[in-house]
Structures are given as structure tokens and as C-alpha cells.
GROMACS .gro file of C-alpha atoms in nm:
model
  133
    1UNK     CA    1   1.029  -0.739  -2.871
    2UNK     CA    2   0.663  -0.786  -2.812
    3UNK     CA    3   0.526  -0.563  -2.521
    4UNK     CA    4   0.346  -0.724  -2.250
    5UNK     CA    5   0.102  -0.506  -2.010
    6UNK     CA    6  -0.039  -0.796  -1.816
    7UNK     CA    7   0.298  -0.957  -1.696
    8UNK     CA    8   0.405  -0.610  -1.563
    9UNK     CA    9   0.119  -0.536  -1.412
   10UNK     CA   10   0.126  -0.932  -1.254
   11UNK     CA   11   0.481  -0.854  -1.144
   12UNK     CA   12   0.381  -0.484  -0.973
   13UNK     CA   13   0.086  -0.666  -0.812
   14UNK     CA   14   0.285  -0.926  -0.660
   15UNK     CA   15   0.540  -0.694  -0.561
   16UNK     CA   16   0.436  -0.403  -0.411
   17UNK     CA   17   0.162  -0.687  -0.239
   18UNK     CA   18   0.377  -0.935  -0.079
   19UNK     CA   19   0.609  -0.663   0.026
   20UNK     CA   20   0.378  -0.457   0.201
   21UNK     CA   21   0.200  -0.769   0.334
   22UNK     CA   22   0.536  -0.850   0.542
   23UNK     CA   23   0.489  -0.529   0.719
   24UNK     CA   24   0.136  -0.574   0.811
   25UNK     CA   25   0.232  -0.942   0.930
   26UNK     CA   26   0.492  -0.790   1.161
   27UNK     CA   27   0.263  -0.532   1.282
   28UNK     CA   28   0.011  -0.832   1.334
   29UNK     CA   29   0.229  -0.999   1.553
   30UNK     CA   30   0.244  -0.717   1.841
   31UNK     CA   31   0.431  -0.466   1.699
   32UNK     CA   32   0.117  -0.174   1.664
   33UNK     CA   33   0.142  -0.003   2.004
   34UNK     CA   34   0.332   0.222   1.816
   35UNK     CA   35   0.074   0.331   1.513
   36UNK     CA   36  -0.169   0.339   1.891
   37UNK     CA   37   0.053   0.578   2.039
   38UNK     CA   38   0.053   0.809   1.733
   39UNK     CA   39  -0.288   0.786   1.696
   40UNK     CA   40  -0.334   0.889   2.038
   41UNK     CA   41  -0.093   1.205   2.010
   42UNK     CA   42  -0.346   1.314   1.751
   43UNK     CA   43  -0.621   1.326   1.935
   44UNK     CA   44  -0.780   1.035   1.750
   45UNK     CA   45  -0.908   0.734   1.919
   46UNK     CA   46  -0.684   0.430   1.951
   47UNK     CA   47  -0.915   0.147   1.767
   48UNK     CA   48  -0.863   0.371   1.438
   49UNK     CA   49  -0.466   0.233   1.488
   50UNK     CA   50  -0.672  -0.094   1.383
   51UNK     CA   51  -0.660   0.074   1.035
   52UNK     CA   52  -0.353  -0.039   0.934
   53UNK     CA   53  -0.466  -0.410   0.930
   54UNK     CA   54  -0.681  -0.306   0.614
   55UNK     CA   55  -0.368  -0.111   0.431
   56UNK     CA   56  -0.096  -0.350   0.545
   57UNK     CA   57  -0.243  -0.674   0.487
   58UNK     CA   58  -0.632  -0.660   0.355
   59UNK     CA   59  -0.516  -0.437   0.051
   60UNK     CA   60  -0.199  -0.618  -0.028
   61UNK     CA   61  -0.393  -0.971   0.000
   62UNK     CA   62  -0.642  -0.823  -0.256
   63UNK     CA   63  -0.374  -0.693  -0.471
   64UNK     CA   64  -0.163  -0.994  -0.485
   65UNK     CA   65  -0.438  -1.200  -0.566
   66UNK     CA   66  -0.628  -0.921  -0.838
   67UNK     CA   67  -0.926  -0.914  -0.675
   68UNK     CA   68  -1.063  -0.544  -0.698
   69UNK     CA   69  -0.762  -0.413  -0.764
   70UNK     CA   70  -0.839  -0.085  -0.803
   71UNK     CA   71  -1.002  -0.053  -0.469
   72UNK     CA   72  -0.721  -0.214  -0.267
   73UNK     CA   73  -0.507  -0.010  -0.384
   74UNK     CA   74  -0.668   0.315  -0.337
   75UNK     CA   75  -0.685   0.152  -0.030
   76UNK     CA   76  -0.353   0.051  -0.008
   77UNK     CA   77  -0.237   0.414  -0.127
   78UNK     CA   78  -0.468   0.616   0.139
   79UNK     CA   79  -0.240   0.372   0.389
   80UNK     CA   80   0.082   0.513   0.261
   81UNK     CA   81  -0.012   0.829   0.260
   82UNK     CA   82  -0.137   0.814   0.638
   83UNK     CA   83   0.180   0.688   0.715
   84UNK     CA   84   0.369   0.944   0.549
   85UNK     CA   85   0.198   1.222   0.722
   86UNK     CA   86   0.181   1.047   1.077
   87UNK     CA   87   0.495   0.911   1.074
   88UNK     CA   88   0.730   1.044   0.823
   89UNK     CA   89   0.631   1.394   0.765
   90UNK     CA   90   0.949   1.566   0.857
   91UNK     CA   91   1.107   1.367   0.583
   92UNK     CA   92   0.909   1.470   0.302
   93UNK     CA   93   1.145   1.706   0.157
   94UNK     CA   94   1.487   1.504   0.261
   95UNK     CA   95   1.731   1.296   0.123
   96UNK     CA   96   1.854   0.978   0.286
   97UNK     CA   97   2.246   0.937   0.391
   98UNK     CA   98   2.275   0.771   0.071
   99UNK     CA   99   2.102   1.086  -0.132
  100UNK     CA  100   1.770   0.889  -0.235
  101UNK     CA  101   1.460   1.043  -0.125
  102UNK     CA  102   1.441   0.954   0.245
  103UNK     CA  103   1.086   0.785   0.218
  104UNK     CA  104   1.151   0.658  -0.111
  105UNK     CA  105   1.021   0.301  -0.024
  106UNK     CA  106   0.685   0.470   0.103
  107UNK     CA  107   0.687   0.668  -0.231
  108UNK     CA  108   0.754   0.354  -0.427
  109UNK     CA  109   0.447   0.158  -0.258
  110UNK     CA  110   0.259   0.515  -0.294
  111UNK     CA  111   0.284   0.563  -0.701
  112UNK     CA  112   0.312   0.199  -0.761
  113UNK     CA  113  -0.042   0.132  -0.585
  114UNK     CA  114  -0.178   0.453  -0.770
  115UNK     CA  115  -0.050   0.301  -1.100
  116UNK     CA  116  -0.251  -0.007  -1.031
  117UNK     CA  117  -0.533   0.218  -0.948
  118UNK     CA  118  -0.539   0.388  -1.297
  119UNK     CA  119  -0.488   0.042  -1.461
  120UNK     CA  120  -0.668  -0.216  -1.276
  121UNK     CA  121  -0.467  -0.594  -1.230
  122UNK     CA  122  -0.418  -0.670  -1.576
  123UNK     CA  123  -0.574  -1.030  -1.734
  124UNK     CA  124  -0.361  -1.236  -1.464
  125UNK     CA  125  -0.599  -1.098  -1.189
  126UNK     CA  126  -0.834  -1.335  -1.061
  127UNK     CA  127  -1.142  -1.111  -1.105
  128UNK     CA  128  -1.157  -0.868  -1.389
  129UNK     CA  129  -1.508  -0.776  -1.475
  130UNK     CA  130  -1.603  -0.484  -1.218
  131UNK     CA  131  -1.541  -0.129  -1.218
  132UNK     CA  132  -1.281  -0.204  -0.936
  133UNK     CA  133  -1.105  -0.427  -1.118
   0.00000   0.00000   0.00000
């Protein structure tokens, strides 16, 4: 069976993308008062809540489409990991009820946008020529 890179890294792309991009499109639709409230428990000014707009639907845009690939997702990954430590930090070292890691779907959008980091989009992605590709 003949190994093909590019259509795996195509199918992570539009995966980990489109998925995260429904969460950013919720969160675009009211639902950040939230991420503003955190924010605001830190200490941190409220417009920096605005943030997630960039990881949640910027990044995943980028991604899905392969444009600088490698710079949404570090993008994309510096989101998750914000998230993990504003919102899910107790849960770090649990299990779930069903004995998967308890953020496992964080940790799956986590490694799968460093893996496109380290790769770049593949020859599917609509630019491919710059270091961030």
C-alpha cells in the first residue's frame, strides 16, 4: 500500500480546523462573557478575552484552507494551551468518568496542531512556499 503524507496531513487540517472553528463560531455568537470573566479573575484586562477569536476561528480558517500553516497552528496551539491552563487546569492530571484523559479533546487539538506545526499543510495547502507553510 502506497503511503500518502499529503492526504493525512489534508485530512488533520480539515479536521482539527473545522472542528475547532465550530467553537469559535459559538463563542462568536455571544457566548464569550465567560473567557471575559476569567480573564478578569486574572487580573488581565477584558479585551485580551478578544483573543480567542484569533485561536478559535482565525487559526482554524488558516489551517483549513493551508495558508501558513505552521503559524496558525502555533497559533492555534498557544490557544489550547491558554485554555487548558485558564480553564481546565484542575483536570490536567484526571481521567474522565469514562477513564480517557479528562481534556483529551483539548489534548487532541493541542498535539494535532503541533504536528502540523513540525510538518507544515502538506501539497493540498493552498500556499506552500514560505517558511510558515
Amino acid at each position: 500500500m502506497k503511503k500518502n503524507t499529503d492526504a493525512g496531513l489534508l485530512l488533520i487540517r480539515l479536521s482539527i480546523g473545522l472542528l475547532m472553528l465550530l467553537h469559535g463560531l459559538a463563542k462568536l455568537s455571544g457566548g464569550i462573557n465567560f473567557i471575559k470573566g476569567m480573564v478578569s479573575q486574572l487580573g488581565l484586562p477584558q479585551f485580551l478575552a478578544y483573543g480567542v477569536f484569533v485561536g478559535e476561528i482565525l487559526a482554524p480558517i488558516a489551517i483549513i484552507i493551508g495558508i501558513r500553516t505552521r503559524l496558525a497552528s502555533a497559533l492555534f496551539a498557544i490557544n489550547c494551551l491558554v485554555a487548558i491552563f485558564m480553564a481546565h487546569s484542575n483536570d490536567i492530571f484526571s481521567l474522565g468518568k469514562h477513564g480517557g484523559w479528562a481534556i483529551e479533546l483539548l489534548g487532541l487539538y493541542l498535539f494535532g496542531a503541533l504536528a502540523l506545526f513540525f510538518t507544515g499543510g502538506g501539497k493540498y495547502a493552498f500556499s506552500k512556499n514560505n517558511i510558515w507553510d
